[in-house]
CSV table of C-alpha atoms in Angstrom, one decimal:
chain,number,residue,atom,x,y,z
A,244,MET,CA,40.6,36.5,-18.8
A,245,SER,CA,37.8,35.5,-21.7
A,246,LYS,CA,38.9,32.0,-21.1
A,247,VAL,CA,38.3,32.2,-16.9
A,248,VAL,CA,34.7,33.9,-17.4
A,249,SER,CA,33.8,31.0,-20.2
A,250,VAL,CA,34.4,28.3,-17.4
A,251,SER,CA,32.4,30.5,-14.4
A,252,LYS,CA,29.8,30.5,-16.9
A,253,GLN,CA,29.4,26.7,-17.7
A,254,GLU,CA,30.0,26.0,-14.4
A,255,PRO,CA,26.6,26.9,-13.2
A,256,GLU,CA,24.9,25.4,-16.4
A,257,LYS,CA,26.7,22.1,-15.2
A,258,VAL,CA,25.3,22.0,-11.5
A,259,LYS,CA,21.8,23.0,-13.3
A,260,ASN,CA,21.8,20.0,-15.6
A,261,LYS,CA,23.0,17.8,-12.5
A,262,ILE,CA,20.2,18.6,-10.3
A,263,ASP,CA,17.3,18.1,-12.9
A,264,TRP,CA,18.6,14.7,-13.6
A,265,ILE,CA,18.7,13.9,-9.7
A,266,ASN,CA,15.4,15.5,-9.6
A,267,PHE,CA,14.0,13.5,-12.6
A,268,LEU,CA,15.2,10.2,-11.5
A,269,GLU,CA,14.0,10.7,-8.1
A,270,LYS,CA,10.6,11.5,-9.5
A,271,TYR,CA,10.5,8.2,-11.7
A,272,ARG,CA,12.8,6.1,-10.7
A,273,VAL,CA,9.7,3.9,-9.1
A,274,VAL,CA,8.4,3.8,-12.9
A,275,LEU,CA,11.3,3.2,-14.8
A,276,ILE,CA,12.4,0.3,-12.2
A,277,PHE,CA,9.3,-1.2,-12.6
A,278,LEU,CA,9.4,-1.2,-16.6
A,279,VAL,CA,12.6,-2.6,-16.6
A,280,LEU,CA,11.5,-5.5,-15.0
A,281,CYS,CA,8.8,-6.3,-16.9
A,282,ILE,CA,10.8,-5.6,-20.2
A,283,PHE,CA,13.0,-8.3,-18.3
A,284,ALA,CA,10.4,-10.6,-17.4
A,285,GLY,CA,9.0,-10.8,-20.8
A,286,PHE,CA,12.3,-11.8,-21.9
A,287,LEU,CA,12.3,-14.6,-19.4
A,288,SER,CA,8.9,-16.0,-20.0
A,289,ASP,CA,6.6,-15.7,-23.4
A,290,ALA,CA,3.5,-16.2,-20.9
A,291,PHE,CA,4.2,-12.7,-18.6
A,292,PHE,CA,3.0,-10.3,-21.3
A,293,THR,CA,0.0,-12.3,-22.4
A,294,THR,CA,-3.5,-10.8,-21.0
A,295,SER,CA,-4.4,-14.0,-18.7
A,296,ASN,CA,-1.4,-13.5,-16.8
A,297,ILE,CA,-1.7,-9.4,-16.7
A,298,MET,CA,-5.0,-9.9,-15.4
A,299,ASN,CA,-4.0,-12.4,-12.4
A,300,VAL,CA,-0.7,-10.0,-11.5
A,301,LEU,CA,-3.3,-7.3,-10.9
A,302,ARG,CA,-6.0,-9.7,-9.2
A,303,GLN,CA,-2.8,-10.9,-6.9
A,304,VAL,CA,-1.8,-7.7,-6.5
A,305,SER,CA,-4.9,-5.8,-5.4
A,306,ILE,CA,-5.5,-6.9,-1.8
A,307,ILE,CA,-2.4,-5.6,-0.7
A,308,ALA,CA,-2.6,-2.2,-2.7
A,309,ILE,CA,-5.9,-1.5,-1.4
A,310,ILE,CA,-4.3,-2.2,2.1
A,311,ALA,CA,-1.2,-0.6,0.9
A,312,THR,CA,-3.2,2.5,-0.2
A,313,GLY,CA,-4.5,3.1,3.6
A,314,MET,CA,-0.7,2.6,5.0
A,315,THR,CA,0.3,5.3,2.6
A,316,LEU,CA,-1.8,7.7,4.3
A,317,VAL,CA,-0.3,6.3,7.8
A,318,ILE,CA,3.4,6.6,6.8
A,319,LEU,CA,2.8,10.2,5.2
A,320,ILE,CA,2.0,11.4,8.8
A,321,ALA,CA,5.3,9.6,10.0
A,322,GLY,CA,3.1,6.7,11.4
A,323,ILE,CA,3.0,2.9,11.3
A,324,ASP,CA,0.4,0.4,11.5
A,325,LEU,CA,1.2,-3.1,12.0
A,326,SER,CA,-2.7,-3.9,12.7
A,327,VAL,CA,-3.9,-4.1,9.0
A,328,GLY,CA,-3.3,-8.1,8.5
A,329,ALA,CA,-5.2,-8.9,11.9
A,330,VAL,CA,-8.2,-6.0,11.3
A,331,MET,CA,-8.8,-7.8,8.0
A,332,ALA,CA,-8.4,-11.2,9.6
A,333,PHE,CA,-11.6,-10.1,11.7
A,334,SER,CA,-13.2,-8.0,9.6
A,335,GLY,CA,-13.8,-11.1,7.2
A,336,ALA,CA,-14.1,-13.5,10.3
A,337,ILE,CA,-17.2,-11.0,11.2
A,338,LEU,CA,-18.6,-10.8,7.8
A,339,ALA,CA,-18.4,-14.8,7.2
A,340,GLY,CA,-20.2,-15.2,10.5
A,341,VAL,CA,-23.3,-12.8,9.4
A,342,LEU,CA,-23.4,-14.2,6.5
A,343,THR,CA,-23.5,-17.9,7.9
A,344,ALA,CA,-26.3,-17.1,10.3
A,345,GLY,CA,-28.5,-16.2,7.3
A,346,LEU,CA,-28.5,-12.3,7.4
A,347,PRO,CA,-28.3,-10.3,3.8
A,348,LEU,CA,-25.4,-9.5,2.4
A,349,TRP,CA,-25.5,-5.7,2.8
A,350,VAL,CA,-25.5,-6.5,6.6
A,351,ALA,CA,-22.6,-8.6,6.4
A,352,LEU,CA,-20.7,-5.8,4.5
A,353,VAL,CA,-21.6,-3.0,6.7
A,354,ALA,CA,-20.7,-5.0,9.7
A,355,SER,CA,-17.3,-6.1,8.3
A,356,THR,CA,-16.7,-2.6,7.3
A,357,ALA,CA,-17.9,-0.7,10.8
A,358,VAL,CA,-15.2,-3.5,12.6
A,359,GLY,CA,-12.4,-2.3,10.5
A,360,LEU,CA,-13.1,1.3,11.0
A,361,LEU,CA,-13.7,1.0,14.4
A,362,PHE,CA,-10.1,-0.8,15.0
A,363,GLY,CA,-8.9,1.9,12.7
A,364,LEU,CA,-10.1,4.8,15.0
A,365,ILE,CA,-9.4,3.0,18.2
A,366,ASN,CA,-5.6,2.8,16.6
A,367,GLY,CA,-5.9,6.9,15.7
A,368,VAL,CA,-7.3,7.7,19.5
A,369,ILE,CA,-4.4,5.6,21.1
A,370,VAL,CA,-1.7,7.3,19.1
A,371,SER,CA,-3.3,11.0,18.9
A,372,ASN,CA,-4.8,11.3,22.6
A,373,PHE,CA,-2.5,9.4,24.6
A,374,GLY,CA,0.9,9.7,22.7
A,375,VAL,CA,1.4,6.1,22.2
A,376,PRO,CA,4.2,5.8,19.5
A,377,SER,CA,2.0,4.0,16.6
A,378,PHE,CA,4.4,1.2,16.3
A,379,ILE,CA,3.4,0.1,19.8
A,380,ALA,CA,-0.3,1.0,19.9
A,381,THR,CA,-0.9,-1.0,16.6
A,382,LEU,CA,1.4,-4.0,17.9
A,383,ALA,CA,-1.2,-4.1,20.8
A,384,ILE,CA,-4.1,-4.0,18.4
A,385,MET,CA,-2.9,-6.3,16.2
A,386,VAL,CA,-2.3,-9.0,18.8
A,387,ILE,CA,-5.7,-7.9,20.0
A,388,ALA,CA,-7.3,-8.2,16.5
A,389,ARG,CA,-5.4,-11.6,16.1
A,390,GLY,CA,-6.6,-13.6,19.4
A,391,MET,CA,-10.4,-12.1,18.6
A,392,THR,CA,-10.7,-14.1,15.3
A,393,LEU,CA,-9.3,-17.3,17.0
A,394,VAL,CA,-11.7,-16.7,19.9
A,395,TYR,CA,-14.4,-15.9,17.1
A,396,THR,CA,-13.8,-18.5,14.6
A,397,LYS,CA,-12.3,-21.2,17.4
A,398,GLY,CA,-9.7,-21.7,15.0
A,399,TYR,CA,-11.5,-23.3,12.2
A,400,PRO,CA,-12.2,-21.5,8.9
A,401,LEU,CA,-15.9,-20.0,8.3
A,402,VAL,CA,-17.4,-21.4,5.4
A,403,VAL,CA,-19.5,-18.6,3.1
A,404,ASN,CA,-22.4,-20.2,0.6
A,405,ASN,CA,-23.6,-17.5,-0.6
A,406,GLU,CA,-23.5,-17.5,-4.3
A,407,ALA,CA,-24.1,-13.6,-4.5
A,408,TYR,CA,-21.2,-13.3,-2.6
A,409,ARG,CA,-18.7,-14.9,-4.8
A,410,PHE,CA,-19.2,-11.9,-7.3
A,411,ILE,CA,-17.1,-9.8,-5.0
A,412,GLY,CA,-13.8,-11.8,-5.5
A,413,GLY,CA,-14.8,-13.8,-8.7
A,414,GLY,CA,-17.0,-11.6,-11.2
A,415,LYS,CA,-15.9,-9.7,-13.4
A,416,ILE,CA,-17.2,-6.4,-15.2
A,417,PHE,CA,-17.1,-6.1,-18.7
A,418,GLY,CA,-14.4,-8.3,-18.6
A,419,ILE,CA,-12.1,-7.2,-15.9
A,420,PRO,CA,-12.2,-9.0,-12.5
A,421,VAL,CA,-14.2,-6.8,-9.7
A,422,PRO,CA,-11.0,-7.0,-7.3
A,423,ILE,CA,-8.9,-5.0,-10.2
A,424,ILE,CA,-12.0,-2.4,-10.4
A,425,ILE,CA,-11.9,-2.0,-6.4
A,426,MET,CA,-8.5,-1.3,-6.1
A,427,PHE,CA,-8.5,1.4,-8.8
A,428,VAL,CA,-11.2,2.8,-7.2
A,429,VAL,CA,-9.5,3.0,-4.2
A,430,ILE,CA,-6.2,4.7,-5.5
A,431,GLY,CA,-7.9,6.7,-7.5
A,432,VAL,CA,-10.2,8.4,-4.8
A,433,MET,CA,-6.9,8.6,-2.6
A,434,PHE,CA,-5.2,9.9,-5.0
A,435,TRP,CA,-7.9,12.9,-5.3
A,436,VAL,CA,-8.1,13.3,-1.6
A,437,LEU,CA,-4.2,13.9,-1.1
A,438,LYS,CA,-3.9,16.2,-4.3
A,439,TYR,CA,-7.1,18.3,-4.3
A,440,THR,CA,-8.7,18.2,-0.7
A,441,SER,CA,-7.5,20.6,2.2
A,442,PHE,CA,-7.3,17.0,3.9
A,443,GLY,CA,-5.0,15.4,2.1
A,444,ARG,CA,-2.7,19.0,2.1
A,445,TYR,CA,-3.1,18.8,6.4
A,446,ILE,CA,-1.7,15.0,5.7
A,447,TYR,CA,1.7,16.4,3.9
A,448,ALA,CA,1.5,19.4,6.3
A,449,ILE,CA,1.6,17.0,9.9
A,450,GLY,CA,4.1,14.7,8.3
A,451,GLY,CA,6.6,17.3,7.2
A,452,ASN,CA,6.5,19.1,10.5
A,453,GLU,CA,3.5,18.0,12.9
A,454,GLU,CA,4.5,21.1,15.3
A,455,ALA,CA,4.5,23.7,12.3
A,456,ALA,CA,1.2,21.9,11.6
A,457,ARG,CA,-0.5,22.5,14.7
A,458,LEU,CA,0.7,25.8,15.7
A,459,ALA,CA,-0.9,26.6,11.6
A,460,GLY,CA,-4.1,25.9,13.2
A,461,ILE,CA,-4.6,22.1,11.7
A,462,GLN,CA,-6.5,20.1,13.8
A,463,VAL,CA,-3.8,17.3,14.3
A,464,ARG,CA,-5.5,14.7,16.5
A,465,SER,CA,-8.5,14.4,14.2
A,466,ILE,CA,-6.5,14.2,10.9
A,467,LYS,CA,-4.5,11.3,12.7
A,468,VAL,CA,-7.8,9.7,14.1
A,469,ALA,CA,-9.2,9.7,10.4
A,470,VAL,CA,-6.0,8.8,9.0
A,471,PHE,CA,-6.1,5.4,11.2
A,472,GLY,CA,-9.7,5.4,10.8
A,473,ILE,CA,-9.4,5.2,6.4
A,474,ALA,CA,-6.3,2.4,7.4
A,475,GLY,CA,-8.6,0.4,9.3
A,476,TYR,CA,-11.5,0.6,6.6
A,477,LEU,CA,-9.4,-0.2,3.8
A,478,SER,CA,-8.3,-3.4,5.5
A,479,ALA,CA,-12.0,-4.3,5.6
A,480,VAL,CA,-12.6,-3.5,1.9
A,481,SER,CA,-9.7,-6.4,1.3
A,482,ALA,CA,-11.2,-8.6,3.9
A,483,MET,CA,-14.4,-8.5,1.8
A,484,ILE,CA,-12.1,-9.6,-2.1
A,485,TYR,CA,-9.7,-11.9,0.1
A,486,THR,CA,-13.1,-13.8,1.7
A,487,SER,CA,-14.9,-14.1,-1.5
A,488,ARG,CA,-12.0,-15.3,-3.4
A,489,LEU,CA,-11.8,-18.6,-1.0
A,490,MET,CA,-15.4,-18.4,0.0
A,491,SER,CA,-14.4,-18.7,3.9
A,492,ALA,CA,-12.8,-16.6,6.2
A,493,GLN,CA,-9.2,-18.1,7.3
A,494,PRO,CA,-8.2,-17.3,11.2
A,495,THR,CA,-4.8,-17.0,9.9
A,496,ALA,CA,-5.8,-14.5,6.6
A,497,GLY,CA,-3.6,-11.3,6.5
A,498,THR,CA,-0.7,-12.8,8.8
A,499,GLY,CA,2.4,-10.8,7.5
A,500,ILE,CA,0.2,-8.7,4.8
A,501,GLU,CA,1.6,-5.8,6.6
A,502,LEU,CA,4.6,-5.9,5.8
A,503,ASP,CA,3.9,-6.7,2.4
A,504,ALA,CA,2.2,-3.3,2.6
A,505,ILE,CA,4.6,-1.7,3.9
A,506,ALA,CA,7.1,-2.9,1.7
A,507,ALA,CA,4.8,-1.3,-1.2
A,508,VAL,CA,5.0,1.8,0.4
A,509,ILE,CA,8.9,2.1,0.5
A,510,ILE,CA,9.5,0.6,-2.7
A,511,GLY,CA,6.6,3.0,-4.1
A,512,GLY,CA,8.5,6.2,-3.0
A,513,THR,CA,7.0,7.3,0.2
A,514,SER,CA,9.5,8.7,2.8
A,515,LEU,CA,9.3,6.9,6.2
A,516,ALA,CA,9.8,10.0,7.6
A,517,GLY,CA,6.8,11.3,6.5
A,518,GLY,CA,5.5,14.3,4.3
A,519,LYS,CA,6.7,12.8,0.9
A,520,GLY,CA,5.2,10.2,-1.5
A,521,GLY,CA,1.8,9.4,-2.8
A,522,VAL,CA,-0.6,6.5,-3.4
A,523,ILE,CA,0.4,6.4,-7.5
A,524,GLY,CA,3.9,5.1,-6.2
A,525,THR,CA,2.5,2.7,-3.8
A,526,LEU,CA,0.0,1.3,-6.7
A,527,ILE,CA,4.0,0.8,-8.6
A,528,GLY,CA,5.3,-0.6,-5.5
A,529,ALA,CA,2.8,-3.3,-5.2
A,530,LEU,CA,2.9,-4.2,-8.7
A,531,ILE,CA,6.7,-3.9,-9.0
A,532,MET,CA,6.5,-6.8,-5.7
A,533,GLY,CA,3.1,-8.6,-8.2
A,534,VAL,CA,5.6,-8.6,-10.8
A,535,LEU,CA,8.5,-10.2,-9.3
A,536,ASP,CA,6.3,-13.0,-7.6
A,537,ASN,CA,4.5,-13.6,-10.8
A,538,LEU,CA,8.1,-13.8,-12.5
A,539,LEU,CA,9.2,-15.7,-9.8
A,540,ASN,CA,6.6,-18.4,-10.3
A,541,LEU,CA,6.7,-18.6,-14.1
A,542,MET,CA,9.9,-19.7,-13.7
A,543,ASN,CA,9.4,-22.0,-11.2
A,544,VAL,CA,11.6,-20.6,-8.4
A,545,SER,CA,11.1,-21.8,-4.7
A,546,PRO,CA,8.9,-19.8,-2.5
A,547,PHE,CA,12.2,-19.5,-0.1
A,548,TYR,CA,14.1,-17.9,-2.8
A,549,GLN,CA,11.6,-15.5,-3.3
A,550,ASN,CA,11.4,-14.2,-0.1
A,551,ILE,CA,14.8,-13.6,-0.1
A,552,ALA,CA,14.3,-11.4,-3.5
A,553,LYS,CA,11.6,-9.6,-2.1
A,554,GLY,CA,14.2,-8.7,0.9
A,555,LEU,CA,16.7,-7.4,-1.2
A,556,VAL,CA,14.4,-5.5,-3.7
A,557,ILE,CA,12.9,-4.0,-0.4
A,558,LEU,CA,16.5,-3.1,0.6
A,559,ILE,CA,17.5,-1.7,-2.6
A,560,ALA,CA,14.3,0.7,-2.7
A,561,VAL,CA,15.5,2.2,0.5
A,562,LEU,CA,18.9,2.4,-0.4
A,563,ILE,CA,18.2,4.2,-3.4
A,564,ASP,CA,15.8,6.5,-1.1
A,565,SER,CA,18.7,7.7,1.3
A,566,ARG,CA,21.1,8.0,-1.8
A,567,PHE,CA,18.8,10.6,-3.5
A,568,SER,CA,18.3,12.5,-0.1
A,569,LYS,CA,22.2,12.4,0.3
A,570,LEU,CA,22.3,13.9,-3.5
A,571,LYS,CA,20.1,16.5,-2.9
A,572,ARG,CA,21.3,18.1,0.3
A,573,SER,CA,24.7,18.1,-1.2
């Protein structure tokens, strides 16, 4: 009889330990994957852990990470934004055009971010006020913005000769490249918004259950418009960095970057169903992709194989997320 009681007491403890491990791995799996990848990269290449290479990885990741930060907010409300790459291209073209016309740098920066914000707000209005699925709405805006870029540039790069503008993409502050500083500022602000403001809590509530959020008095339409507006604005911020680095606006800029941004968000642990995730995970997801690209480049792997590797990483991330969801339900 005493033996039976002993076993019955141990069973709940085993279950509790298993649940604790599942919760731990779910919470920190992205960090663990990133650390393992970095250690693996360090063994394969002596150049990986050099300061110059680490700065290079962060600089390369900055553009995708900034766009992915906006995408995180969109996916948290169970949406998607396919227009960010095209909006980035058009915002960059407007910025270069204003500078080429001889207007001050601050005017060009305001015009560029205004264009990005406007496209984002249009996405939000179409999705929230007209009930169009975000996939379809942003796909249409993507085609429109890409077409407007080609019309505005006539299909040719717009060269920028403003030397002060070069600082945004190529300058340094206390030895740290400006794009990296901008990236951490954007992510820091969005982290604070999501964690400590009512706006952030509303985003999670809408993604978790939109109808319940509406019944609770949350202005769902306004929040959605604002979220898409932020995504468009951050696309323009990325355009500033990208155009400054090249000192020209490319009509094909941002092609496919929306898929990289979505990949960074998914790898970072944000659920496509909405309501779960955050920008810190997105940053780590973008870093995983950046480290993978950097490692394959250091090993002189063909770009064609690099695409296969990135696709496999995305697939594994989705499968892991699905597995953890099943474990938690069971």
